[in-house]
mmCIF file of C-alpha atoms in Angstrom:
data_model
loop_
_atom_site.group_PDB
_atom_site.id
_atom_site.type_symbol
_atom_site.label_atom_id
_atom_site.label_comp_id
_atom_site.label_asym_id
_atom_site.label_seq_id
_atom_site.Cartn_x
_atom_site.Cartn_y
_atom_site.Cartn_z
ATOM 1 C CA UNK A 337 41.516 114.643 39.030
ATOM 2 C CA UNK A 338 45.328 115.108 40.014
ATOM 3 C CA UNK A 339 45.573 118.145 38.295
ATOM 4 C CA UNK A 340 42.667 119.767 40.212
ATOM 5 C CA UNK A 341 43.519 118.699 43.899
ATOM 6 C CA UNK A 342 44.276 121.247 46.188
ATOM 7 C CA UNK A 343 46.405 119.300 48.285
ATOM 8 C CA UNK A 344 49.807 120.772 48.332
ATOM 9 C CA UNK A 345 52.362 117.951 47.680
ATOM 10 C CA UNK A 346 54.659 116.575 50.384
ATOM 11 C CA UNK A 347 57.325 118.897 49.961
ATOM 12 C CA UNK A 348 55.892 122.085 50.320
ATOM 13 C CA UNK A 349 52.991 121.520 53.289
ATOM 14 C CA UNK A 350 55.483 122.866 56.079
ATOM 15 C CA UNK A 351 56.308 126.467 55.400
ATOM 16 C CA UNK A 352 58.754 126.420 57.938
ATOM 17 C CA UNK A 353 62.428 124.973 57.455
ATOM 18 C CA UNK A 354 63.303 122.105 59.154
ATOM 19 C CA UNK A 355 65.005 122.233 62.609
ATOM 20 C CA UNK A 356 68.670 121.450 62.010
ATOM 21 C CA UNK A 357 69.762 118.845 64.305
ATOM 22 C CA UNK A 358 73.337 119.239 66.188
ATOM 23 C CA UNK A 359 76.157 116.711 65.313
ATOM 24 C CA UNK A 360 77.446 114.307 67.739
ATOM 25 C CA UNK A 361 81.084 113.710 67.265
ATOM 26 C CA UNK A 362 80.630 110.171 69.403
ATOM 27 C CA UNK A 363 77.384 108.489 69.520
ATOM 28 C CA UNK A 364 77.534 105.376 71.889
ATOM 29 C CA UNK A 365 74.887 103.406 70.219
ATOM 30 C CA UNK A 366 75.802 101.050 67.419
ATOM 31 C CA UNK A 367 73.752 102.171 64.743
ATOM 32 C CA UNK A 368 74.778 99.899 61.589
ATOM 33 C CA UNK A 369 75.354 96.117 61.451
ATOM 34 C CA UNK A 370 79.359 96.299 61.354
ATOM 35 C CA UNK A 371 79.405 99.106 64.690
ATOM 36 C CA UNK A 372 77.080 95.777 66.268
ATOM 37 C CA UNK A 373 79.253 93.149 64.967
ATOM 38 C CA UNK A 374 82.607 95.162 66.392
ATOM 39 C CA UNK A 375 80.645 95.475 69.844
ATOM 40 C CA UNK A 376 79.538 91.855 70.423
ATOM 41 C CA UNK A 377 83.509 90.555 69.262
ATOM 42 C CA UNK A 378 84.468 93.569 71.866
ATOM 43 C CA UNK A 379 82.485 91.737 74.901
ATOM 44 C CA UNK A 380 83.326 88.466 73.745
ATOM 45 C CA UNK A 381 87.340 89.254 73.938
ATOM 46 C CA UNK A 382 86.976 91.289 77.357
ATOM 47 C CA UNK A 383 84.481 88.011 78.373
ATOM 48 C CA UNK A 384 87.124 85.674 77.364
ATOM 49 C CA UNK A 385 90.236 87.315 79.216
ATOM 50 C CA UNK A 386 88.197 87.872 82.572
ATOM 51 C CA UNK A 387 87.614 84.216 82.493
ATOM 52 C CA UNK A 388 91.410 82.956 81.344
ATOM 53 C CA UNK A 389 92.670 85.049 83.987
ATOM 54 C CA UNK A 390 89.986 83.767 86.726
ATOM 55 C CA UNK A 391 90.777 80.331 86.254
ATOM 56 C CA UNK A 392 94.636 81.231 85.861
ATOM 57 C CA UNK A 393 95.397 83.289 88.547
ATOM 58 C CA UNK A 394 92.159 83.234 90.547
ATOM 59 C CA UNK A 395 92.258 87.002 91.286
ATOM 60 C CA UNK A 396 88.297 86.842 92.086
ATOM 61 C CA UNK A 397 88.490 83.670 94.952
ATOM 62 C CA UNK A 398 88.634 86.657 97.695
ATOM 63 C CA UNK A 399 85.462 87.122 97.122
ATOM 64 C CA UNK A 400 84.273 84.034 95.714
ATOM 65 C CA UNK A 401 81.364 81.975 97.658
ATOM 66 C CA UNK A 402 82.220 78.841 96.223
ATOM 67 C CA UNK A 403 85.064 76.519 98.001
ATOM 68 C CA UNK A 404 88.718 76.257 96.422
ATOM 69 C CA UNK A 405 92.280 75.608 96.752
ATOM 70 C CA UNK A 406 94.455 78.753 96.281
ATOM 71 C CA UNK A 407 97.485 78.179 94.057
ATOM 72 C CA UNK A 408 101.158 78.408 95.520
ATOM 73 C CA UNK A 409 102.137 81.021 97.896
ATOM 74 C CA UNK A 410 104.251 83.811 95.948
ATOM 75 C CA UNK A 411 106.988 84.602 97.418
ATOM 76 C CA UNK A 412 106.960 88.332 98.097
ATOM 77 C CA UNK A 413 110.284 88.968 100.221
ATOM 78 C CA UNK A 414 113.403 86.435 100.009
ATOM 79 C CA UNK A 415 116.591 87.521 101.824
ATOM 80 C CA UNK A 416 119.945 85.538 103.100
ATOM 81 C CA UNK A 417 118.131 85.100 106.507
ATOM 82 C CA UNK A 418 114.135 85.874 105.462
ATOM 83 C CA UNK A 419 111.579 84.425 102.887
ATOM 84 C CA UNK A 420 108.186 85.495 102.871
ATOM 85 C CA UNK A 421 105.044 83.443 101.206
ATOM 86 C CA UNK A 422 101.717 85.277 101.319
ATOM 87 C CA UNK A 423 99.335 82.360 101.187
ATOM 88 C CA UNK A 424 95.974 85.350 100.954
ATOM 89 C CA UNK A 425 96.218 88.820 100.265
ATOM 90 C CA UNK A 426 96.579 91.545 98.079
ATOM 91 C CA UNK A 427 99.739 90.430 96.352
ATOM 92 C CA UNK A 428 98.170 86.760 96.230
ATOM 93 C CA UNK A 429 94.872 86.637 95.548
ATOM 94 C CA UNK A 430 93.775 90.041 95.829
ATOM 95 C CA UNK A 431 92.146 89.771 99.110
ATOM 96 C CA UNK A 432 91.680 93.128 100.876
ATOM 97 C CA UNK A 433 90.271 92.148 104.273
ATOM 98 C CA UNK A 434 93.396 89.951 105.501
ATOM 99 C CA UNK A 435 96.336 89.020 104.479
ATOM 100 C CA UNK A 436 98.210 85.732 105.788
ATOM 101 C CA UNK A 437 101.726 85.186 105.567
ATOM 102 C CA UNK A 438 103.888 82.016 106.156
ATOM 103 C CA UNK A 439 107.643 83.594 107.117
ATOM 104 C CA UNK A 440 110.753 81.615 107.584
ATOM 105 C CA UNK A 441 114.255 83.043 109.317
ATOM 106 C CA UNK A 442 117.048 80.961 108.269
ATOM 107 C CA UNK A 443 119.474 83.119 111.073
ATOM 108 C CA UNK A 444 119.513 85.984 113.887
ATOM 109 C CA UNK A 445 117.913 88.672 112.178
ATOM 110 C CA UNK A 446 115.857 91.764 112.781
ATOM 111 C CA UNK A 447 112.937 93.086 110.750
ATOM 112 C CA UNK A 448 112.186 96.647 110.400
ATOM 113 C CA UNK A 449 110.435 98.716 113.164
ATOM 114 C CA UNK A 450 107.264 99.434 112.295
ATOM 115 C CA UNK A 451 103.588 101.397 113.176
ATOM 116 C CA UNK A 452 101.459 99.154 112.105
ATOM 117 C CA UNK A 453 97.937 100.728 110.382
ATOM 118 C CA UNK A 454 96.446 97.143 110.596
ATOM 119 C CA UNK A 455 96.074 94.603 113.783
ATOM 120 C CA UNK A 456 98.082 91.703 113.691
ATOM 121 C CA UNK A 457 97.954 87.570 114.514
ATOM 122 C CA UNK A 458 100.988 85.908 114.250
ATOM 123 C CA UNK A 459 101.611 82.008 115.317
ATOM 124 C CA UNK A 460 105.251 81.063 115.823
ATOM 125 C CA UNK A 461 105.472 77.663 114.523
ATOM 126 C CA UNK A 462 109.168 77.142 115.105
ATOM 127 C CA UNK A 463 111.546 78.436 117.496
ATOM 128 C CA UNK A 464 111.601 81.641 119.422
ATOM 129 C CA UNK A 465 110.235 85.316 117.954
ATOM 130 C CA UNK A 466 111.008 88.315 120.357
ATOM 131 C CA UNK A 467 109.032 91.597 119.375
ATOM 132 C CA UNK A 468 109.842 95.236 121.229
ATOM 133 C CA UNK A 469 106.642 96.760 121.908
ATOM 134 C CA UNK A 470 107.537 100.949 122.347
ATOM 135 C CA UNK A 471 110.384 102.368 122.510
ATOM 136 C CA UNK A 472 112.552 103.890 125.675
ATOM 137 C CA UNK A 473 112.942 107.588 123.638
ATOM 138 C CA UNK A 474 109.165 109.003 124.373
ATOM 139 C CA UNK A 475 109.469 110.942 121.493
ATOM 140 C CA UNK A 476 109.835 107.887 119.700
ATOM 141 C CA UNK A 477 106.484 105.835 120.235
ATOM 142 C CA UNK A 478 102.856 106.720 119.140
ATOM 143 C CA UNK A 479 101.356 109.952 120.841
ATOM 144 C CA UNK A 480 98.573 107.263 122.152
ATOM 145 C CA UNK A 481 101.180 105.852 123.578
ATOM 146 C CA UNK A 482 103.586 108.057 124.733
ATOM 147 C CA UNK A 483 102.975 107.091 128.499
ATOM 148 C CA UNK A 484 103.192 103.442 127.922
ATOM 149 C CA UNK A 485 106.416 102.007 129.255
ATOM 150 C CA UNK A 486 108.132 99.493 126.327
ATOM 151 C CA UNK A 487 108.146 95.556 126.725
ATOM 152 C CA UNK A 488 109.044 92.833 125.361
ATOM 153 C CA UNK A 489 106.780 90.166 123.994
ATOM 154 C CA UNK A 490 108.497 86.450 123.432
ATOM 155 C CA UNK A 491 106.884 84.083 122.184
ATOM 156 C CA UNK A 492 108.211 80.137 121.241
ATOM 157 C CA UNK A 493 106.682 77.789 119.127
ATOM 158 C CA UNK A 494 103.022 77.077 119.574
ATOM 159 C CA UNK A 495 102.443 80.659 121.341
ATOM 160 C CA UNK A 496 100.420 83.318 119.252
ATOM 161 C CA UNK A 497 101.501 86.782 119.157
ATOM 162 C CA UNK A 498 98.093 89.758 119.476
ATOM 163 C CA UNK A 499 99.968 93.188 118.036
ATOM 164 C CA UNK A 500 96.949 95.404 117.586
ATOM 165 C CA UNK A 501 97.669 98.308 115.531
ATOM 166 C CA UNK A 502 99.002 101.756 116.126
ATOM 167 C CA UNK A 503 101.824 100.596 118.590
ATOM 168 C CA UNK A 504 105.741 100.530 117.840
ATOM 169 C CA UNK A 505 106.660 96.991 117.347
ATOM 170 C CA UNK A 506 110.351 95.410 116.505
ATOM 171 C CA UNK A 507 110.702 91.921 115.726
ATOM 172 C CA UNK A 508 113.838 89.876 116.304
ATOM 173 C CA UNK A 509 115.210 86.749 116.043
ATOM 174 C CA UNK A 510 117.749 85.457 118.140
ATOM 175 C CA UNK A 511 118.007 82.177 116.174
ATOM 176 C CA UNK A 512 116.163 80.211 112.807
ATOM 177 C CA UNK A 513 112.117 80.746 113.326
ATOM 178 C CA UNK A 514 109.195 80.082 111.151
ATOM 179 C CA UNK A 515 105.718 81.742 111.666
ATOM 180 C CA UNK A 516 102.527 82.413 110.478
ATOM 181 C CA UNK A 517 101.261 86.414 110.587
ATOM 182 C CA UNK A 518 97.705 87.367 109.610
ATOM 183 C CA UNK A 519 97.421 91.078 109.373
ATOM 184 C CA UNK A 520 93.546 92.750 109.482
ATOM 185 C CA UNK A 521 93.384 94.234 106.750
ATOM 186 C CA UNK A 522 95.708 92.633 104.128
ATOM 187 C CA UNK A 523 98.938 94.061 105.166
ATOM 188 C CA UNK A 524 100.568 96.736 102.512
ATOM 189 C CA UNK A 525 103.947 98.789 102.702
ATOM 190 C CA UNK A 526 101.802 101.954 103.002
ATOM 191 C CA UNK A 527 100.084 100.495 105.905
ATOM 192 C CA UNK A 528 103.466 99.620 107.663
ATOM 193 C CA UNK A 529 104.837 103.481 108.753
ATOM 194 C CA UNK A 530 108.637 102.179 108.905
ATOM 195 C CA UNK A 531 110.976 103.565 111.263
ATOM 196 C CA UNK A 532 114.569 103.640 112.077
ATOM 197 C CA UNK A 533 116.195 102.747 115.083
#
């Protein structure tokens, strides 16, 4: 019966060769038990080290919807006359709307002049803050500005400073100060444009 069948066996009913398929030097599916195994310890580590450094450092609170304490202030500037504790922001807690900044002046000191890209709060909790506003040399304030006439802002404790961006701004201390400066958004050196006197 086997001998007289006409059917052609398996290997010879296509006359035509096969289509060679192309090589992939990468494939990105795990094709064999081990390449799964390797994938699903991959995830787990990654999984693992999101969640150590959530709970250490709480880099995701900024944009976490459920109520916490932030850890301790870094300190992000310390001088003979200046420290600087960011209590939210990018160097914080990674926050990218605001930043918020508890700064303390031991002595008479000046900080750098600055054109600020962000609009600033800032609460003087003790003593006396003094900030330039513009600058007498025309060619030295904003081209927005360049018809405003300088002034200068004091404020003592209790008072709030409102520095919107874009304007020249010097602060100065005659004496010790402490204050509280929120900056919208989190402030950044490349948002400060520093000048010189």
């Amino acid at each position: 019966f086997f001998a007289a069948s006409t059917v052609p066996a398996p290997a010879t009913r296509f006359a035509a060769a096969p289509i060679p398929m192309p090589r992939m030097a990468f494939c990105p599916i795990p094709h064999t038990a081990r390449d799964q195994v390797w994938l699903a310890a991959g995830v787990g580590i990654g999984l693992s080290v999101a969640w150590y450094l959530r709970q250490r450092d709480g880099w995701d609170r900024a944009y976490s919807t459920t109520p916490c304490v932030l850890r301790e202030p870094p300190t992000v500037v310390k001088t003979a006359t200046m420290q600087i504790d960011e209590i939210a922001g990018g160097a914080s807690n990674g926050e990218p709307r605001l930043s918020m900044a508890h700064v303390r002046v031991a002595a008479a000191t000046t900080e750098a002049i600055q054109i600020p890209d962000f609009d600033e709060y800032v609460l003087v909790l003790n003593g006396v803050m003094h900030v330039d506003v513009g600058h007498a040399d025309v060619a030295k304030r904003p081209r927005r500005f360049a018809r405003a006439a300088p002034v200068l802002l004091v404020a003592k404790s209790g008072e709030t400073f409102w520095l919107p961006r874009g304007q020249r701004y010097k602060y100065w201390f005659p004496g010790a100060c402490e204050y509280v400066a929120i900056c919208m958004p989190a402030f950044h050196p490349s948002r400060a444009t520093l000048q010189t006197e």
